[in-house]
Amino acid sequence: MANDNYLLEVKDLKKYFKVKAGTLHAVDGISFGVKKGETLGLVGESGCGKSTAGRAIIRLHEPTAGDVIFEGKSTLHYKGQDKKRMRQEMQIVFQDPYSSLNPRLNTFQLISDPLKVNKEVLGGESIENRVKTAMELVGLEQRLVDSYPHELDGGRRQRIGIARALALQPKFVVLDEPVSALDVSIQAQILNLLQKLQKDIGLTYLFIAHNLSVVKHISDRIAVMYLGHIVELTDYKTIFARPQHPYTQALLSAIPIPKVGLKRERIILEGDVPSPVNPKPGCCFAGRCPYAQGPCLESMPPLVEKEPGHFVACHFVQESADGIKLPAEITGKSPRKVAI
């Protein structure tokens, strides 16, 4: 039964790929919900499966198993017109604002294409008016309507990508690292634009990124992903103040402090990232976790609610008020730290 509090629910979503060496578990059973008007940040290091998860949700990749519920209805069985309508309401903005745009089309053609394909313009409204409105919405000057992607800078290209996604007036947008390829000053402009659009139009975002500082700026809640699994999920204030999973703690310790002379204890994870191809039983993080013990090598811990709204996937997190510190007391192990 769908939860009425969520616009989007993801339940035990999996996406596997067949490769020469076996089966690659890109997304291995993730579950979460996104409320209407909310931004859920999805973070993790490169290769953890976060982009694949975003694309599987909107069915650019067909999921291997699980379910995606949008507005109370499962979308994975949609076909024909139902699938077409779903894609109008669930859009995506890609990471690279250059490779995601057809270099042979100008600004007008890029933004109007979704309208033509979906035959979205009805009555007396013209495609020209819809394109003009979309350009104004994202802060693109009308003089750029005939410009091609190679004639524009990265910020303007990404604004075209955003305008193209919003042309069909969606309710839910996957933002797949939308600022990672941009200069820092342009990143701030795009983030402010996305927040303004969310406030003005009532959009709901899944914001995928690897930069925790960026995610903190825009997200209401944050999900941390590692090797196809969500290992921690809570609101942005809690995850920065009281991270419980050892992987989350290591990620946060790597954030640079923009102040001369101020040092931070850095958690250095030892060991190599395991292969997602034919993964071994046990916790996905056990090979790099300084607290790993017997149960960690036997089964993947479920994502459980440690405190209201704070979910953690760790075998020992419920046994201590301080999260994963109890196993360190038992084993005498502690993370290797260096000052930076």
Coordinates of C-alpha atoms in Angstrom, one line a residue, residues 16-334:
Y16 CA 21.8 -5.6 -12.4
F17 CA 23.9 -5.7 -15.6
K18 CA 25.2 -8.8 -17.3
V19 CA 29.0 -8.6 -17.9
K20 CA 31.7 -11.1 -18.9
A21 CA 32.7 -11.8 -15.4
G22 CA 29.1 -12.4 -14.1
T23 CA 26.4 -10.1 -12.8
L24 CA 27.2 -6.5 -11.9
H25 CA 25.0 -5.3 -8.9
A26 CA 24.8 -1.6 -9.7
V27 CA 21.8 -1.0 -7.5
D28 CA 21.2 -3.8 -5.0
G29 CA 17.9 -3.2 -3.2
I30 CA 17.4 0.4 -2.1
S31 CA 14.3 1.9 -0.5
F32 CA 13.3 5.4 0.3
G33 CA 10.5 8.0 -0.2
V34 CA 10.5 11.6 -1.4
K35 CA 7.8 14.0 -0.1
K36 CA 6.1 16.5 -2.4
G37 CA 8.2 19.7 -2.6
E38 CA 11.2 18.0 -0.9
T39 CA 14.8 17.6 -2.1
L40 CA 16.4 14.2 -1.3
G41 CA 20.1 14.2 -1.7
L42 CA 21.7 11.0 -2.8
V43 CA 25.5 10.9 -2.2
G44 CA 28.4 8.5 -2.5
E45 CA 31.7 8.0 -4.2
S46 CA 32.0 7.4 -7.9
G47 CA 30.7 3.9 -9.0
C48 CA 28.4 3.5 -6.0
G49 CA 25.3 3.3 -8.3
K50 CA 23.6 6.6 -7.5
S51 CA 23.2 7.7 -11.2
T52 CA 22.0 4.3 -12.2
A53 CA 19.4 4.5 -9.4
G54 CA 18.2 7.8 -10.7
R55 CA 17.8 6.5 -14.2
A56 CA 16.1 3.3 -13.1
I57 CA 13.5 5.3 -11.1
I58 CA 12.4 7.1 -14.3
R59 CA 13.0 3.9 -16.4
L60 CA 15.8 5.1 -18.6
H61 CA 17.2 1.8 -17.3
E62 CA 14.6 -0.8 -16.8
P63 CA 14.9 -2.1 -13.2
T64 CA 15.7 -5.7 -12.6
A65 CA 13.4 -5.9 -9.5
G66 CA 11.6 -3.8 -6.9
D67 CA 9.0 -1.2 -7.4
V68 CA 8.7 2.6 -8.0
I69 CA 5.4 4.2 -6.8
F70 CA 4.6 7.6 -8.1
E71 CA 1.5 9.4 -6.8
G72 CA 0.3 6.2 -5.3
K73 CA 0.6 4.0 -8.4
S74 CA 3.3 1.6 -9.5
T75 CA 5.1 2.8 -12.6
L76 CA 7.1 -0.2 -13.6
H77 CA 4.2 -1.9 -15.4
Y78 CA 3.3 1.2 -17.4
K79 CA 3.3 0.8 -21.2
G80 CA 2.2 2.9 -24.2
Q81 CA 0.4 6.1 -23.2
D82 CA 0.7 5.4 -19.5
K83 CA 4.5 5.3 -19.8
K84 CA 4.5 8.4 -22.0
R85 CA 2.5 10.3 -19.4
M86 CA 4.8 9.1 -16.6
R87 CA 7.8 10.4 -18.4
Q88 CA 6.2 13.8 -18.8
E89 CA 5.8 14.0 -15.1
M90 CA 9.3 12.6 -14.2
Q91 CA 12.2 14.3 -15.9
I92 CA 16.0 14.3 -15.6
V93 CA 18.8 16.9 -15.8
F94 CA 22.1 15.3 -16.8
Q95 CA 25.6 15.9 -15.4
D96 CA 27.4 17.1 -18.5
P97 CA 25.6 20.1 -20.1
Y98 CA 27.4 19.6 -23.3
S99 CA 27.2 15.9 -24.2
S100 CA 23.6 15.8 -23.1
L101 CA 22.6 18.4 -25.7
N102 CA 22.4 17.6 -29.5
P103 CA 25.1 19.9 -31.0
R104 CA 23.1 20.1 -34.3
L105 CA 20.1 21.8 -32.6
N106 CA 19.8 25.3 -31.4
T107 CA 18.3 26.5 -28.2
F108 CA 14.8 26.8 -29.5
Q109 CA 14.9 23.3 -31.1
L110 CA 16.4 21.7 -27.9
I111 CA 13.7 23.1 -25.7
S112 CA 10.8 22.6 -28.1
D113 CA 11.6 19.0 -29.0
P114 CA 9.9 17.5 -25.9
L115 CA 6.8 19.6 -26.6
K116 CA 6.6 18.3 -30.2
V117 CA 7.3 14.7 -29.3
N118 CA 4.6 14.7 -26.6
K119 CA 2.2 17.0 -28.6
E120 CA 1.9 19.0 -25.5
V121 CA 0.9 22.4 -27.0
L122 CA -2.8 22.6 -27.3
G123 CA -5.4 25.3 -28.1
G124 CA -4.2 28.7 -28.9
E125 CA -0.9 28.3 -27.1
S126 CA 2.1 28.2 -29.5
I127 CA 5.4 26.3 -29.1
E128 CA 7.1 29.7 -29.4
N129 CA 5.4 31.0 -26.3
R130 CA 6.2 27.8 -24.3
V131 CA 9.8 28.0 -25.3
K132 CA 10.0 31.7 -24.4
T133 CA 8.4 31.0 -21.0
A134 CA 10.8 28.2 -20.3
M135 CA 13.8 30.4 -21.2
E136 CA 12.6 33.2 -18.9
L137 CA 12.0 30.7 -16.1
V138 CA 15.7 29.6 -16.1
G139 CA 17.2 33.0 -16.8
L140 CA 18.2 32.5 -20.5
E141 CA 18.2 35.7 -22.6
Q142 CA 15.9 35.6 -25.6
R143 CA 18.8 36.6 -27.9
L144 CA 20.2 33.1 -27.4
V145 CA 17.2 31.4 -28.9
D146 CA 19.1 30.6 -32.1
S147 CA 22.4 29.8 -30.5
Y148 CA 24.0 26.3 -30.6
P149 CA 25.6 24.5 -27.6
H150 CA 29.2 25.1 -28.7
E151 CA 28.5 28.9 -28.7
L152 CA 27.5 28.9 -25.1
D153 CA 29.3 28.5 -21.7
G154 CA 28.6 25.6 -19.4
G155 CA 26.2 27.6 -17.2
R156 CA 24.0 28.6 -20.1
R157 CA 24.1 25.0 -21.5
Q158 CA 22.9 23.6 -18.2
R159 CA 20.1 26.2 -18.1
I160 CA 19.0 24.8 -21.5
G161 CA 19.0 21.3 -20.0
I162 CA 16.9 22.5 -17.1
A163 CA 14.5 24.4 -19.4
R164 CA 14.2 21.3 -21.6
A165 CA 13.3 19.2 -18.5
L166 CA 10.8 21.7 -17.3
A167 CA 9.1 22.3 -20.7
L168 CA 6.7 19.5 -20.0
Q169 CA 5.8 20.9 -16.5
P170 CA 6.9 17.8 -14.5
K171 CA 6.3 17.2 -10.8
F172 CA 9.5 15.2 -10.1
V173 CA 13.0 15.9 -11.4
V174 CA 16.1 13.8 -11.1
L175 CA 19.1 16.1 -10.9
D176 CA 22.1 13.9 -11.8
E177 CA 25.1 15.9 -10.6
P178 CA 23.9 19.0 -12.4
V179 CA 26.7 21.3 -11.2
S180 CA 29.7 19.0 -11.0
A181 CA 31.0 20.1 -14.4
L182 CA 30.6 23.8 -13.8
D183 CA 32.9 26.5 -12.3
V184 CA 32.3 27.2 -8.6
S185 CA 30.7 30.6 -9.2
I186 CA 28.3 29.1 -11.8
Q187 CA 27.5 26.2 -9.5
A188 CA 26.1 28.7 -7.0
Q189 CA 24.0 30.3 -9.7
I190 CA 22.5 27.0 -10.8
L191 CA 21.8 25.9 -7.3
N192 CA 20.0 29.1 -6.4
L193 CA 18.0 28.8 -9.7
L194 CA 17.0 25.2 -8.8
Q195 CA 15.9 26.3 -5.3
K196 CA 13.9 29.2 -6.8
L197 CA 12.2 27.0 -9.3
Q198 CA 11.3 24.5 -6.6
K199 CA 9.7 27.3 -4.5
D200 CA 7.9 28.9 -7.4
I201 CA 6.6 25.8 -9.2
G202 CA 6.5 23.2 -6.3
L203 CA 9.0 20.8 -7.8
T204 CA 10.3 17.7 -6.1
Y205 CA 13.9 16.8 -6.6
L206 CA 16.2 13.7 -6.3
F207 CA 19.6 15.5 -6.2
I208 CA 22.5 13.1 -7.0
A209 CA 26.0 14.3 -6.2
H210 CA 29.3 13.4 -4.6
N211 CA 30.0 16.9 -3.2
L212 CA 28.6 16.9 0.3
S213 CA 28.9 20.6 0.7
V214 CA 26.6 21.1 -2.3
V215 CA 24.2 18.5 -1.1
K216 CA 24.0 20.1 2.3
H217 CA 23.1 23.5 0.7
I218 CA 20.1 22.2 -1.3
S219 CA 18.8 19.0 0.4
D220 CA 16.1 18.5 3.0
R221 CA 17.2 14.9 3.7
I222 CA 20.3 13.0 2.6
A223 CA 20.8 9.3 1.7
V224 CA 24.3 8.0 1.7
M225 CA 24.9 5.2 -0.9
Y226 CA 27.8 2.7 -1.0
L227 CA 28.2 -0.1 -3.5
G228 CA 24.6 -0.3 -4.5
H229 CA 23.1 0.0 -1.0
I230 CA 21.8 2.9 1.1
V231 CA 23.8 2.9 4.3
E232 CA 22.3 6.0 6.1
L233 CA 19.3 8.2 5.6
T234 CA 18.2 11.2 7.6
D235 CA 17.7 15.0 7.5
Y236 CA 20.7 17.1 6.5
K237 CA 21.3 18.7 9.9
T238 CA 21.5 15.3 11.7
I239 CA 23.7 13.7 9.1
F240 CA 26.3 16.4 9.5
A241 CA 26.0 16.7 13.3
R242 CA 25.6 13.0 14.2
P243 CA 26.6 10.6 11.4
Q244 CA 26.2 7.0 12.5
H245 CA 27.6 4.8 9.7
P246 CA 31.4 4.6 9.5
Y247 CA 31.3 5.3 5.8
T248 CA 29.3 8.5 6.3
Q249 CA 31.8 9.5 9.0
A250 CA 34.7 9.0 6.6
L251 CA 32.9 11.0 3.9
L252 CA 32.3 13.9 6.2
S253 CA 35.8 13.9 7.5
A254 CA 37.1 14.5 3.9
I255 CA 35.2 17.8 3.5
P256 CA 37.9 20.6 3.4
I257 CA 37.7 23.4 6.0
P258 CA 38.0 26.8 4.3
K259 CA 40.0 28.3 7.1
V260 CA 43.8 28.7 7.3
G261 CA 45.3 26.8 10.2
L262 CA 42.2 24.9 11.2
K263 CA 42.8 21.1 11.2
R264 CA 40.3 18.2 11.1
E265 CA 40.7 14.6 12.1
R266 CA 40.6 12.7 8.8
I267 CA 39.3 9.1 8.7
I268 CA 41.4 7.2 6.2
L269 CA 39.6 4.1 4.9
E270 CA 42.0 1.2 4.3
G271 CA 41.5 -1.6 1.8
D272 CA 40.1 -1.5 -1.7
V273 CA 36.6 -0.9 -2.8
P274 CA 35.1 -4.4 -3.5
S275 CA 33.9 -5.3 -6.9
P276 CA 30.1 -5.0 -7.5
V277 CA 30.4 -8.0 -9.9
N278 CA 29.1 -11.2 -8.1
P279 CA 29.5 -9.6 -4.6
K280 CA 30.3 -11.7 -1.6
P281 CA 27.8 -12.3 1.2
G282 CA 27.9 -9.9 4.1
C283 CA 27.9 -6.1 4.6
C284 CA 29.0 -4.3 1.5
F285 CA 31.3 -2.1 3.6
A286 CA 32.9 -4.9 5.7
G287 CA 36.1 -5.0 3.8
R288 CA 37.0 -1.4 4.6
C289 CA 35.2 -1.0 8.0
P290 CA 37.5 -0.8 11.0
Y291 CA 34.7 -2.2 13.2
A292 CA 33.8 -5.3 11.1
Q293 CA 33.2 -8.5 13.0
G294 CA 31.6 -11.9 12.5
P295 CA 28.0 -10.8 11.6
C296 CA 29.3 -8.2 9.2
L297 CA 30.9 -11.0 7.0
E298 CA 27.7 -13.1 7.0
S299 CA 24.8 -10.8 6.0
M300 CA 24.0 -7.3 4.7
P301 CA 22.4 -5.3 7.6
P302 CA 19.0 -3.9 6.9
L303 CA 18.3 -0.2 6.9
V304 CA 16.7 0.3 10.3
E305 CA 15.4 3.4 12.1
K306 CA 17.8 4.1 14.9
E307 CA 15.9 7.2 16.0
P308 CA 12.9 9.0 14.5
G309 CA 13.7 9.7 10.9
H310 CA 17.3 8.5 11.1
F311 CA 17.9 5.2 9.3
V312 CA 21.3 3.3 9.4
A313 CA 22.4 0.0 7.9
C314 CA 24.9 -1.4 10.5
H315 CA 24.7 -4.6 12.5
F316 CA 25.9 -2.8 15.7
V317 CA 24.3 0.6 15.4
Q318 CA 21.3 -0.2 17.6
E319 CA 23.4 -1.5 20.5
S320 CA 24.9 1.9 21.3
A321 CA 23.6 5.4 21.8
D322 CA 26.7 6.6 19.9
G323 CA 26.1 4.5 16.8
I324 CA 29.1 2.4 15.7
K325 CA 31.3 3.2 18.6
L326 CA 30.4 0.1 20.6
P327 CA 32.2 -2.4 18.4
A328 CA 35.4 -0.3 18.7
E329 CA 35.2 -0.7 22.5
I330 CA 34.7 -4.5 22.1
T331 CA 37.5 -5.1 19.6
G332 CA 39.9 -2.3 20.6
K333 CA 40.0 -1.2 16.9
S334 CA 39.7 2.4 15.9

